[in-house]
Tab-separated table of C-alpha atoms and ligand atoms in Angstrom:
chain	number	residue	atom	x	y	z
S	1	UNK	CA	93.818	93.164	107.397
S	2	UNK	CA	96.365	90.288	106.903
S	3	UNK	CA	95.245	86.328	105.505
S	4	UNK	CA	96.791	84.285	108.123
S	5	UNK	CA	97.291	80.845	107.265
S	6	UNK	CA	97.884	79.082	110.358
S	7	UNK	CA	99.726	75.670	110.870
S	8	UNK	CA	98.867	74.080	114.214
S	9	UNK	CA	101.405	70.861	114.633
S	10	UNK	CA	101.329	68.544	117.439
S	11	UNK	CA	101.890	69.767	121.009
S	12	UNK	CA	99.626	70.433	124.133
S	13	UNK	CA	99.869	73.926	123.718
S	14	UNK	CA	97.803	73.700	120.529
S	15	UNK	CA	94.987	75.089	122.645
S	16	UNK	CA	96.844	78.707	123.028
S	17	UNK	CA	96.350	78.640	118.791
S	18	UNK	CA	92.691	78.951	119.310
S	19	UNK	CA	92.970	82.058	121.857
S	20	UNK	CA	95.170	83.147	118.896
S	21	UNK	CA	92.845	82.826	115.956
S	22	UNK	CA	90.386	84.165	118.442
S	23	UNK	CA	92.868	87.176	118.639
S	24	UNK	CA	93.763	87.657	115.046
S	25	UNK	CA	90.080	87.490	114.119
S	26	UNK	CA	89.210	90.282	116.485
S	27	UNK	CA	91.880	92.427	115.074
S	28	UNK	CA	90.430	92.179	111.816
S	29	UNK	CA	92.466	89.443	110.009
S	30	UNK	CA	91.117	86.218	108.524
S	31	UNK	CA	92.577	83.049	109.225
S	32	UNK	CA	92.797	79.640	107.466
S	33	UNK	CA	94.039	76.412	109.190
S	34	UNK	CA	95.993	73.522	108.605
S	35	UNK	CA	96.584	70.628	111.634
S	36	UNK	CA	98.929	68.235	111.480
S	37	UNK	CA	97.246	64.381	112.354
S	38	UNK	CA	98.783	64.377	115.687
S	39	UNK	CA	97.761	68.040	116.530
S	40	UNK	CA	93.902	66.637	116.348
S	41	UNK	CA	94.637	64.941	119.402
S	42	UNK	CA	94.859	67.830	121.153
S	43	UNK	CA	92.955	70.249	119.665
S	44	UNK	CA	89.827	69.006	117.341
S	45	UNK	CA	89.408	70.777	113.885
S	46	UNK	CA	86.029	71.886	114.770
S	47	UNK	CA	86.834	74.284	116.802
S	48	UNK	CA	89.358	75.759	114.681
S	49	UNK	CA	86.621	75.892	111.736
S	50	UNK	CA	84.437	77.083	114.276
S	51	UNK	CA	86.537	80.222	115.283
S	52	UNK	CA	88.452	80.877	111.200
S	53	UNK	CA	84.488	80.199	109.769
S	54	UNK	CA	86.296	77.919	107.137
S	55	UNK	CA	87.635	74.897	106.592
S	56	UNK	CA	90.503	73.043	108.352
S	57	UNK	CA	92.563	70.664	106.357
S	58	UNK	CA	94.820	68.277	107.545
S	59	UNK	CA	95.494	65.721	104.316
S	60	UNK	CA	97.273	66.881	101.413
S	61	UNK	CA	94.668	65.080	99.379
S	62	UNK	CA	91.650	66.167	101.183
S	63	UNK	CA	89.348	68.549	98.523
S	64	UNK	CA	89.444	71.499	100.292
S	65	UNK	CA	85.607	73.007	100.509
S	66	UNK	CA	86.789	76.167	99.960
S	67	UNK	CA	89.030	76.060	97.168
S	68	UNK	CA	92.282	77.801	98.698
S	69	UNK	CA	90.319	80.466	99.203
S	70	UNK	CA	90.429	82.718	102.811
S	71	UNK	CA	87.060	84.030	104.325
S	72	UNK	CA	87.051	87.403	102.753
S	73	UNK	CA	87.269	85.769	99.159
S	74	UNK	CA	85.320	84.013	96.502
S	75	UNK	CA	86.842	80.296	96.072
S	76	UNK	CA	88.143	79.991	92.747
S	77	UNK	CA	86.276	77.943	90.135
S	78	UNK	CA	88.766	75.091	89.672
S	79	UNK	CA	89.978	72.853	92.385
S	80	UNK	CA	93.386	74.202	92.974
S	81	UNK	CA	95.766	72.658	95.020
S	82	UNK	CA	95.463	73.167	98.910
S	83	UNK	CA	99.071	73.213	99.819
S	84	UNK	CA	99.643	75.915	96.870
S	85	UNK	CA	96.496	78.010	97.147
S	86	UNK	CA	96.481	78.364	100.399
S	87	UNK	CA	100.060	79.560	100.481
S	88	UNK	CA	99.648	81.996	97.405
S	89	UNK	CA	96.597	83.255	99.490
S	90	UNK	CA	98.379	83.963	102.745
S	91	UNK	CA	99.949	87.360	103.299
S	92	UNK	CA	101.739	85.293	106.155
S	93	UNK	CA	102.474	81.231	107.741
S	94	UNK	CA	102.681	80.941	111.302
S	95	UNK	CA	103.155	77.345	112.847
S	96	UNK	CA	102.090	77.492	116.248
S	97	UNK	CA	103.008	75.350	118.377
S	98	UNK	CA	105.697	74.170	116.010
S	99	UNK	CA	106.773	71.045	117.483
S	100	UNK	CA	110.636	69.602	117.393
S	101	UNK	CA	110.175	67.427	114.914
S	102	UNK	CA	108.397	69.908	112.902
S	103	UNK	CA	111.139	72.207	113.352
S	104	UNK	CA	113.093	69.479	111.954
S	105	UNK	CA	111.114	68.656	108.655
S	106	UNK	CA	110.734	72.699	108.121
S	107	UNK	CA	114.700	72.893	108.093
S	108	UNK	CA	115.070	69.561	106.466
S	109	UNK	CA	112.840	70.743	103.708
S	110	UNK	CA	110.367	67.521	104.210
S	111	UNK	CA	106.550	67.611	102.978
S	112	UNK	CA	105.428	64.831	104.228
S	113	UNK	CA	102.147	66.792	105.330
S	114	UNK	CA	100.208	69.562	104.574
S	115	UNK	CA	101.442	71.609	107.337
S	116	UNK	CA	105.158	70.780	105.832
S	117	UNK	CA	104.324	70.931	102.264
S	118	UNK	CA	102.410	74.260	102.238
S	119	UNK	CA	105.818	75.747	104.236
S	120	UNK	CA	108.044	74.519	101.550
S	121	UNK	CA	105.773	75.901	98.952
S	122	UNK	CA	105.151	79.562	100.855
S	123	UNK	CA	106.878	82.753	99.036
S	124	UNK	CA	104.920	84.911	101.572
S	125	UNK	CA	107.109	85.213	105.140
S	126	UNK	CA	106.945	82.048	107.500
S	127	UNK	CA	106.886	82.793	111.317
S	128	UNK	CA	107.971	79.448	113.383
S	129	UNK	CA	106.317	79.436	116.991
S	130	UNK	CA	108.616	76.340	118.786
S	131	UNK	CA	106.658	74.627	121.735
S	132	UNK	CA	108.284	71.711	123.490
S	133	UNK	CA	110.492	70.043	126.364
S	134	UNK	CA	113.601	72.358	127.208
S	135	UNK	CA	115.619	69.155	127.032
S	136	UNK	CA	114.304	69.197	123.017
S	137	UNK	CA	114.663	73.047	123.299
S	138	UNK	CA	118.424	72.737	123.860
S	139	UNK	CA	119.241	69.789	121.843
S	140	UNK	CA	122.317	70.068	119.537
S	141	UNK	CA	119.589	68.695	116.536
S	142	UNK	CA	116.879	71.527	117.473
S	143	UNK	CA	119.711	74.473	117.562
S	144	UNK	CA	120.844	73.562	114.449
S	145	UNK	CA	117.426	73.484	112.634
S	146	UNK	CA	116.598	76.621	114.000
S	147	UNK	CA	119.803	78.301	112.846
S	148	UNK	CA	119.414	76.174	109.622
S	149	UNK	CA	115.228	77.725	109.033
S	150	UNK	CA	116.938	81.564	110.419
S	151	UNK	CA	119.461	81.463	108.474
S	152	UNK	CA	117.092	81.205	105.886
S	153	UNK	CA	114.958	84.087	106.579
S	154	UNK	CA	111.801	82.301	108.449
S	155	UNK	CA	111.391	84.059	111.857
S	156	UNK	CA	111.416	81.642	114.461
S	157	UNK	CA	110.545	82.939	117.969
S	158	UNK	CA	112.011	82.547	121.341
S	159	UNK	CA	109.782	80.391	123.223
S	160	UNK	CA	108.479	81.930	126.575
S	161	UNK	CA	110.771	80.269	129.847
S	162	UNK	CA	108.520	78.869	132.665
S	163	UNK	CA	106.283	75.864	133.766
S	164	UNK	CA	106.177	73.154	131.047
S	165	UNK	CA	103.525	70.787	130.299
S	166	UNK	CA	104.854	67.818	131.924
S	167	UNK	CA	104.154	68.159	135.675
S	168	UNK	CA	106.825	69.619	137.843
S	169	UNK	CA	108.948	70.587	134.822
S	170	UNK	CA	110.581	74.227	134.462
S	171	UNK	CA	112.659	76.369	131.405
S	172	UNK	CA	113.039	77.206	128.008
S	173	UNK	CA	110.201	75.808	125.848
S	174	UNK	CA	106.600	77.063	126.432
S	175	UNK	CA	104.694	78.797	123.657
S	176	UNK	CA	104.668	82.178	123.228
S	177	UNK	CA	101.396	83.734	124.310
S	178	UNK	CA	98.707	84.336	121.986
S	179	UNK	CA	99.626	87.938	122.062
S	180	UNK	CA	102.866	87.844	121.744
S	181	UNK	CA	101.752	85.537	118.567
S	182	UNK	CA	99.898	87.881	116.974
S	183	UNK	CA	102.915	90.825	117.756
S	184	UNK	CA	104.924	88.662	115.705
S	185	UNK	CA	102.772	87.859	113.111
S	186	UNK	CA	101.723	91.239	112.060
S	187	UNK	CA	105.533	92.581	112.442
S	188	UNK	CA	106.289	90.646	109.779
S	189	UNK	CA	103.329	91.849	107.811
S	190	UNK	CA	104.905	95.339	106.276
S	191	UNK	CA	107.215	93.625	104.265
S	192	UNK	CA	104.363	91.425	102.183
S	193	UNK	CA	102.060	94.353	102.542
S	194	UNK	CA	101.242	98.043	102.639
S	195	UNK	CA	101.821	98.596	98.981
S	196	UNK	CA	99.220	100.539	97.427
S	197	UNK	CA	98.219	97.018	95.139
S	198	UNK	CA	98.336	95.191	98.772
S	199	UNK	CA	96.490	91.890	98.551
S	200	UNK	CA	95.513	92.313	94.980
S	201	UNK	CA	95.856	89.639	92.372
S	202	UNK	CA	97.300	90.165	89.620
S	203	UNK	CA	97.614	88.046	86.250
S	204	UNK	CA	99.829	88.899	83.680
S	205	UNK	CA	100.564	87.190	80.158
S	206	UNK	CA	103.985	87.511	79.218
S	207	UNK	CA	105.908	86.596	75.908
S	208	UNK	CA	105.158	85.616	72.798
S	209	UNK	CA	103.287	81.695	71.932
S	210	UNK	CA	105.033	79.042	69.718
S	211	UNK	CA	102.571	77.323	67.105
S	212	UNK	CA	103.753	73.865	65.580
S	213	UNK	CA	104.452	73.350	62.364
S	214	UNK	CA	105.762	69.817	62.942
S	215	UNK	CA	108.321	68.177	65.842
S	216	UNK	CA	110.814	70.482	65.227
S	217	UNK	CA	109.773	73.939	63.789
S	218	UNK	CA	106.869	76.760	65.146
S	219	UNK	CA	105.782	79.628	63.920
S	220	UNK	CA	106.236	82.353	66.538
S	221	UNK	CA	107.035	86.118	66.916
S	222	UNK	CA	109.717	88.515	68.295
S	223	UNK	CA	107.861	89.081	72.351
S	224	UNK	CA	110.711	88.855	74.197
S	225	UNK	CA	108.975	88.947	77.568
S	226	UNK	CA	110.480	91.930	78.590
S	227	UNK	CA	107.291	94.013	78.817
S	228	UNK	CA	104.995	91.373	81.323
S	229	UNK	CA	108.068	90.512	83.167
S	230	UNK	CA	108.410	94.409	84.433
S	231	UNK	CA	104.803	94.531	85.051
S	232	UNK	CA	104.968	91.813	86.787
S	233	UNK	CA	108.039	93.205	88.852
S	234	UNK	CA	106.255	96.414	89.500
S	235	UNK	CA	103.010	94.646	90.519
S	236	UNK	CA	104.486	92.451	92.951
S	237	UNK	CA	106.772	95.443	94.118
S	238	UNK	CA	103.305	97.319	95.240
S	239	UNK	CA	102.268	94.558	97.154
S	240	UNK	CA	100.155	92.370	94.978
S	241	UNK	CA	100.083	88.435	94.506
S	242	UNK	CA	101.409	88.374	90.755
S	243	UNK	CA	100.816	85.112	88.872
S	244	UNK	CA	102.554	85.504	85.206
S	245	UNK	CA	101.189	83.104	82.646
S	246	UNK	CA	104.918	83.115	80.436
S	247	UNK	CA	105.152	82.031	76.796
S	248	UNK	CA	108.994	81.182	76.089
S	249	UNK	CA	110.245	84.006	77.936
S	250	UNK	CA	114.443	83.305	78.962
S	251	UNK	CA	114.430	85.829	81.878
S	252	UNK	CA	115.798	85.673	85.266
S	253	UNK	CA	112.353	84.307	87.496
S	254	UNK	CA	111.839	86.885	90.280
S	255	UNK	CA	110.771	85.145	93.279
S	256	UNK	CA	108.291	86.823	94.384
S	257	UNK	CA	106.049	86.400	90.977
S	258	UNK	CA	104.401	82.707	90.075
S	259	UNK	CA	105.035	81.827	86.867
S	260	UNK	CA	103.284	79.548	85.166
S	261	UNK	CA	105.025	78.190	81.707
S	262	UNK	CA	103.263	78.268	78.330
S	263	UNK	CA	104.109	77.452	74.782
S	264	UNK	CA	100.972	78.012	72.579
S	265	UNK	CA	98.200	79.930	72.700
S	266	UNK	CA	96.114	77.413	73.003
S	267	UNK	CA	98.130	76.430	76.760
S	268	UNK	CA	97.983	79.891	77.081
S	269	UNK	CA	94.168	80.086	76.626
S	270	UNK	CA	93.973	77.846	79.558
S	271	UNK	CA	96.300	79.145	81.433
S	272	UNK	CA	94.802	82.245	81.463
S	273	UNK	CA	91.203	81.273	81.614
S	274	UNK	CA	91.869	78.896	84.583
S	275	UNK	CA	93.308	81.650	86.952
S	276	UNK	CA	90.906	84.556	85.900
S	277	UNK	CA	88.002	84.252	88.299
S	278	UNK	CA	90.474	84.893	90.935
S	279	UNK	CA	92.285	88.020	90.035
S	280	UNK	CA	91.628	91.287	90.457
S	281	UNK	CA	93.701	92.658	87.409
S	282	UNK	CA	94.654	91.230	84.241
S	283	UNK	CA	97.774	92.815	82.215
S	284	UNK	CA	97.463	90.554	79.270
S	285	UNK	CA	100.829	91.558	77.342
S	286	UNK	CA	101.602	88.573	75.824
S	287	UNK	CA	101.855	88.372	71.993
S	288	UNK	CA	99.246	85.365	71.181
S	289	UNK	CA	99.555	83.894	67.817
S	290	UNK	CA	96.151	85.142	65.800
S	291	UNK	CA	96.903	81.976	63.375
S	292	UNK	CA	98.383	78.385	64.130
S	293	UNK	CA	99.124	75.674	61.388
S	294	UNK	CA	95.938	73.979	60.816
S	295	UNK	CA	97.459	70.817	61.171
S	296	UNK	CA	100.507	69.670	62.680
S	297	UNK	CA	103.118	67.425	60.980
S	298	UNK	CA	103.510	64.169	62.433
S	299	UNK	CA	107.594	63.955	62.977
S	300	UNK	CA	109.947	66.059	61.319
S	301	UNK	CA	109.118	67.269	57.935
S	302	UNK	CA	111.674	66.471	55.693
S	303	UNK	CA	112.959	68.478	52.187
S	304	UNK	CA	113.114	65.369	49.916
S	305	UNK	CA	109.951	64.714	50.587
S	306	UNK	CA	108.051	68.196	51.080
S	307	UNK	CA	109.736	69.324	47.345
S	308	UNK	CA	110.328	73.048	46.815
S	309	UNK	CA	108.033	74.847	47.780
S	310	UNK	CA	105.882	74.117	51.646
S	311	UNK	CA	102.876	75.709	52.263
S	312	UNK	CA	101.181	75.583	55.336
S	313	UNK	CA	97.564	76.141	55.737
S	314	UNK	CA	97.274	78.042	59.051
S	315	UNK	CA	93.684	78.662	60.972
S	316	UNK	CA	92.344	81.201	63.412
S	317	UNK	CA	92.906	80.911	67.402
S	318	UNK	CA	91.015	82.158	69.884
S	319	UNK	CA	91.236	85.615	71.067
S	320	UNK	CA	91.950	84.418	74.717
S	321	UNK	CA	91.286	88.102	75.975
S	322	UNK	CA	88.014	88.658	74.163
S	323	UNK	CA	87.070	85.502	75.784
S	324	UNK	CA	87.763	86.599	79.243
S	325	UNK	CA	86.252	89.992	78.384
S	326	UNK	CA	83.384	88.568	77.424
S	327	UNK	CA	82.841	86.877	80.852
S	328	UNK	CA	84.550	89.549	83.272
S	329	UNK	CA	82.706	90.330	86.445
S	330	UNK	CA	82.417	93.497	88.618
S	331	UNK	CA	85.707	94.673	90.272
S	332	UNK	CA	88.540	93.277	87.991
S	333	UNK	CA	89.668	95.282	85.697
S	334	UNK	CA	90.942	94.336	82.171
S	335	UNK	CA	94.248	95.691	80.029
S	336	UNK	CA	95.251	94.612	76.735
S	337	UNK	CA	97.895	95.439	74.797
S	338	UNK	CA	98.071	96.041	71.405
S	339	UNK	CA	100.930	96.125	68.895
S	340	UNK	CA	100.238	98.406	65.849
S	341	UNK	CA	102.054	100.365	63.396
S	342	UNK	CA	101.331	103.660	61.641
S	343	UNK	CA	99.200	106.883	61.816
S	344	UNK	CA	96.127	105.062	62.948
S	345	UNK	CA	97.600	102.724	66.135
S	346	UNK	CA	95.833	104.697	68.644
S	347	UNK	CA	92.483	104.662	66.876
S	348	UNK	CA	92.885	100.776	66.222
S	349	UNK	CA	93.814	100.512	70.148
S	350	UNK	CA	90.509	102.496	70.812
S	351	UNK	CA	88.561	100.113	68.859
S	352	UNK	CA	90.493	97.105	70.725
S	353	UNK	CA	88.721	98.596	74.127
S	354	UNK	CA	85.292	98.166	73.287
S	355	UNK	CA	85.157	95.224	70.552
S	356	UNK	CA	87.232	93.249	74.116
S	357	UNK	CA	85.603	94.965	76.537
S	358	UNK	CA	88.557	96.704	78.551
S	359	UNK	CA	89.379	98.897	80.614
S	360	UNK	CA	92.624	100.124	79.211
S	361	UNK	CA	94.559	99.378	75.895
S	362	UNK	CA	98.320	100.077	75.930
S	363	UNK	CA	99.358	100.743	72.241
S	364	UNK	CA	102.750	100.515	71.011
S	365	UNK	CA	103.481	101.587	67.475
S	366	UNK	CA	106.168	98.806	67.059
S	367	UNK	CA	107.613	100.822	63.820
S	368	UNK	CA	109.000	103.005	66.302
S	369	UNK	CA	113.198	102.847	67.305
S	370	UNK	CA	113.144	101.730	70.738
S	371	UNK	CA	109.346	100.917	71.156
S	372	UNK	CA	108.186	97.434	70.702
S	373	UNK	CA	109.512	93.749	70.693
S	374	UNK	CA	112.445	93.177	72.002
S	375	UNK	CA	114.409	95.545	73.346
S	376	UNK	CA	114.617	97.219	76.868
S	377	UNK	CA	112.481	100.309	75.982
S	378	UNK	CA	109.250	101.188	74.906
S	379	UNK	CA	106.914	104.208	74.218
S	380	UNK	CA	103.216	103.699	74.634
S	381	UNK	CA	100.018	105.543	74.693
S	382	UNK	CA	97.708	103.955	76.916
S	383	UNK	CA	93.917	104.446	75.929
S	384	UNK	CA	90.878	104.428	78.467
S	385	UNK	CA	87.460	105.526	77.936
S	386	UNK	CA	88.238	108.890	79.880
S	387	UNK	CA	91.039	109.932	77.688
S	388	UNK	CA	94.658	108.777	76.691
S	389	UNK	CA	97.599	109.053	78.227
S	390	UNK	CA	101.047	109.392	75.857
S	391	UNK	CA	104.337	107.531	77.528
S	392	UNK	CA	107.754	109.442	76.302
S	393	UNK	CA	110.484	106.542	75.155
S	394	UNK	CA	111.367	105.073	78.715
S	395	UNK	CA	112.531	101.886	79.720
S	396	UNK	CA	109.703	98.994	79.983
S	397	UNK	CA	109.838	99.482	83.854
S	398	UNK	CA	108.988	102.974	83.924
S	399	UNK	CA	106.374	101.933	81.519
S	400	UNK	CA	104.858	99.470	83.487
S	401	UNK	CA	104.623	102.169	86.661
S	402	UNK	CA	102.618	103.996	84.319
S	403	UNK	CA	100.548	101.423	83.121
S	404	UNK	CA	99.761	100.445	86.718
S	405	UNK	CA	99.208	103.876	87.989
S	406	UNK	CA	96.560	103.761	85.272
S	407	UNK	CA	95.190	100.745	86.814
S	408	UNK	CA	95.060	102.138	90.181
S	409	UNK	CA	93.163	105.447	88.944
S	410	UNK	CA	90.597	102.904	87.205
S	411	UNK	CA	90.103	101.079	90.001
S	412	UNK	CA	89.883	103.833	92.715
S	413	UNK	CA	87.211	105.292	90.315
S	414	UNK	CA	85.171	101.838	89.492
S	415	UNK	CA	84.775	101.775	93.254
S	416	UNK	CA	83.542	104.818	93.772
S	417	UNK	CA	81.017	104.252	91.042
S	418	UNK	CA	79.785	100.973	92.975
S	419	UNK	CA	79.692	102.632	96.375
S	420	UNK	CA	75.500	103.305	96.733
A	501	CTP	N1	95.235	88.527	72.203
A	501	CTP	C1	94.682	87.382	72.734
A	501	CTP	N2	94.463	86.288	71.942
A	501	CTP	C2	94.783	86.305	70.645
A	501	CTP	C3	95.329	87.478	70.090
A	501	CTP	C4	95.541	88.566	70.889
A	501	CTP	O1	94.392	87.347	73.920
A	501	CTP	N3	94.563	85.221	69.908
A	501	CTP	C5	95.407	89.701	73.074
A	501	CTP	C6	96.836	90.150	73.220
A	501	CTP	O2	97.460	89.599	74.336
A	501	CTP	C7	96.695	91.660	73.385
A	501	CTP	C8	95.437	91.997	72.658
A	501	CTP	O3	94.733	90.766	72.511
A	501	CTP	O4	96.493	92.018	74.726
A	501	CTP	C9	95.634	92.662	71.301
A	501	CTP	O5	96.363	91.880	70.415
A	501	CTP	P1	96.444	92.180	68.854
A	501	CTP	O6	97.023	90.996	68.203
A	501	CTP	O7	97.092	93.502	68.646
A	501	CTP	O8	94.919	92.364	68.552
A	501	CTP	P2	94.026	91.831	67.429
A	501	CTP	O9	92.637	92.070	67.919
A	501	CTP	O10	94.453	90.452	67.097
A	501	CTP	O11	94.327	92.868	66.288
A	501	CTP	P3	94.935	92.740	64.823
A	501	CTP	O12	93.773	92.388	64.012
A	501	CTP	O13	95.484	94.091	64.605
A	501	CTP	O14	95.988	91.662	64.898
C-alpha cells in the first residue's frame, strides 16, 4: 500500500487520471488529489473526490477538510499546510497529464499553484506523466525541461505515440495509459518504501534548548545533537517519514529528515506538541532545559551596572514529554531519554518510564568516557517494562539501530496485544 498524491494539470487526457485513481485504488493504494484551475475544465473535482473518498484541492489557500491527511489516516489536529502535508504524506507525486507548461514551471522551479508548489516542496520521488501536442512534445523548450526535471532525479515518462486529441493529428504526445501509470508509479515505490518502519512517522527531539538570560547570553547545556540526528538517520533509512524537532544542533541536514528549528524549550514544547497526534513514534532525545531565567533582561546586561556579583532567579519548565505522555493514544509508542550519572542511573531511568508514561527509557550514565554529550559514541541501557537491554560503547548510530530495534519489538508486541 503506497499514498499517492496525484497532480492532475490541464489537458484533455485528464479523464485517463480517473481510470487511474480507479486503478491505484483497486490495487490497494490511497490516493489524494490536487487539480490545477484549468484541469477543472476537463475533469470536475467531484469525481476525483468521488473515486480518492477525500478531498480535492486546487488553491493553495483553500483549508483543506482533511488536514493533509490521506484516507487511511487520522487528520492531524492543527491546520497544517496543504502543499507541505500533503507532500510529507505521500510515499509518491505523480502529475498526470502533466501539461507543457507544467513541465515548464516543474523544471523552472515555479509555485505558482498547488500542483507546482507541493512538487517543489516533495522529498518523496516525483513521477512526471507529459500529455500534449507532438509539436510541444518536440519543442527545443519542452526537451530541455525534461532533461532539466531528469537530470534532477524526477522520472518523467515517455508519452505513448498515436492519435492525439486534436482531430486528424498523429505522434509523440498521448498519455500513458492508466496502467502503464500505475507500472510507473509503484516502480518507483521500493526506494521510499519497504523498510521495516515503512510509512511510519516518526518525531524525534534533537539537541539541547537555549534559555535567555538577556539579548545576548542563555543558559544551555552540552547536547550536541549527535544522538537524535542518528536516530533520525536510521529512522528515515527504514523507511519512515522522520520529522526532527532540532534545538541548536550545527549538523549537516540529511534530506530525507524534516527538521524543524528550535531554540527553547518552550519552542520546543510546541514544536513537539503540535506534530504529536500524527506520529507513530516519538524518540524524544533532546536535552530540555528543566529551569529557564524567570525573567529575561531587557537588552544586554551590562557589568557597571549589574555590580559583582549576578544572580539569576531561574523557574521550572514544562516537562514537554510528561505532557505528551500524559495525553498519548493507542498505537504510538513513547521513548525518552534520560541522562544520569552514578550507581543508580538505571533505577532513576526505570522510574522515568512510569512517572512519563513510556514505553522505553534509554539511559546514559554521562560520567562515563565516551558515553554522553558530545562526542560520537555512546553506551546505553535501554529500559522497558519487559526487561533491559545493556548497549556496549558503540558509536551513536549503532546505538540508535538498537534503540529502534527496541521500538520495533514494542510495537510488533502492542499490536498483537490489540488484535481481539
Ligand atoms: N524532558 C522534557 N522536558 C523537560 C525535561 C526533560 O521533555 N523539561 C525529556 C527529555 O527530552 C528526556 C526525558 O524528559 O527524554 C528525561 O530528561 P531528564 O532531564 O533526564 O529527566 P528529568 O525527569 O528532568 O530528571 P532529573 O530530575 O534527573 O533531571
Amino acid at each position: 500500500m503506497a499514498r499517492v498524491l496525484l497532480g492532475v494539470s490541464g489537458g484533455i487526457a485528464a479523464y485517463k487520471a480517473l481510470e487511474l485513481v480507479r486503478l491505484a485504488t483497486a490495487a490497494g493504494h490511497v490516493v489524494r488529489v490536487v487539480q490545477t484551475e484549468t484541469s477543472l475544465s476537463f475533469v470536475g473535482a467531484a469525481s476525483f473526490a468521488a473515486l480518492t473518498g477525500a478531498p480535492v484541492l486546487t488553491d493553495e489557500l483553500e483549508r483543506d477538510p482533511a488536514r493533509g491527511a490521506f484516507p487511511d489516516q487520522a487528520p492531524p489536529e492543527h491546520d497544517p499546510l496543504s502543499h507541505l502535508e500533503l507532500v510529507r504524506n505521500a510515499d509518491v507525486y505523480l502529475v498526470a497529464p502533466a501539461t507543457a507548461n507544467t513541465i515548464a514551471k516543474l523544471a523552472h522551479g515555479l509555485a505558482d499553484n498547488l500542483l507546482t508548489s507541493a512538487a517543489l516542496a516533495a522529498r518523496c520521488p516525483v513521477v512526471v506523466a507529459p500529455a500534449m501536442n507532438d509539436g510541444m512534445w518536440a519543442h527545443a523548450a519542452t526537451v530541455a525541461n525534461v532533461a532539466t526535471l531528469r537530470a534532477r532525479g524526477v522520472t518523467v515518462l515517455e508519452p505513448g505515440v498515436g492519435r492525439l486529441a486534436s482531430k486528424g493529428e498523429e505522434g509523440a504526445g498521448r498519455l500513458p495509459e492508466p496502467g502503464e501509470l500505475l507500472a510507473a508509479v509503484e516502480a518507483v515505490l521500493p526506494a521510499a518504501s519497504g523498510g521495516p518502519m515503512d510509512g511510519l512517522r516518526v518525531l524525534v527531539s534533537a539537541g539541547g534548548t537555549r534559555e535567555p538570560i538577556d539579548a545576548v547570553r542563555y543558559v544551555g547545556n552540552r547536547s550536541s545533537g549527535r544522538m537524535g540526528f542518528a536516530l533520525a538517520d536510521e529512522a528515515a533509512a527504514r523507511g519512515a517519514r522522520v520529522t526532527v524537532v532540532a534545538a541548536n544542533v550545527a549538523l549537516a541536514r540529511n534530506p530525507r529528515v524534516e527538521v524543524v528549528e528550535v531554540e527553547t524549550a518552550a519552542e520546543l514544547q510546541v514544536a513537539c506538541e503540535a506534530r504529536f497526534d500524527g506520529c507513530d513514534v516519538l524518540l524524544m532525545a533532546a536535552a530540555v532545559a528543566d529551569f529557564r531565567p524567570a525573567r529575561v533582561a531587557d537588552g544586554k546586561l551590562k557589568k557597571d551596572v549589574v555590580g559583582d556579583e549576578l544572580a539569576v532567579a531561574m523557574e521550572r519548565t514544562p516537562d514537554v514529554l510528561a505532557g505528551l505522555g500524559a495525553r498519548r493514544r493507542p498505537g504510538q509508542t513513547l521513548v525518552g531519554f534520560a541522562a544520569e550519572t552514578g550507581d543508580e542511573a538505571v533505577a532513576y531511568g526505570r522510574r522515568k518510564l512510569a512517572a512519563k508514561r513510556l514505553d522505553a527509557v534509554v539511559v546514559n550514565d554521562v560520567a562515563r568516557p565516551g558515553a554522553g554529550f558530545d562526542v560520537p559514541t555512546n553506551e546505553v541501557t535501554i529500559v522497558t517494562a519487559g526487561g533491559e537491554r545493556h548497549v556496549a560503547l558503540t558509536s551513536k548510530g549503532e546505538v540508535a539501530a538498537a534503540v529502534l530495534d527496541t521500538v520495533a519489538e514494542l510495537r510488533a508486541v502492542a499490536s498483537a496485544e490489540a488484535r481481539p
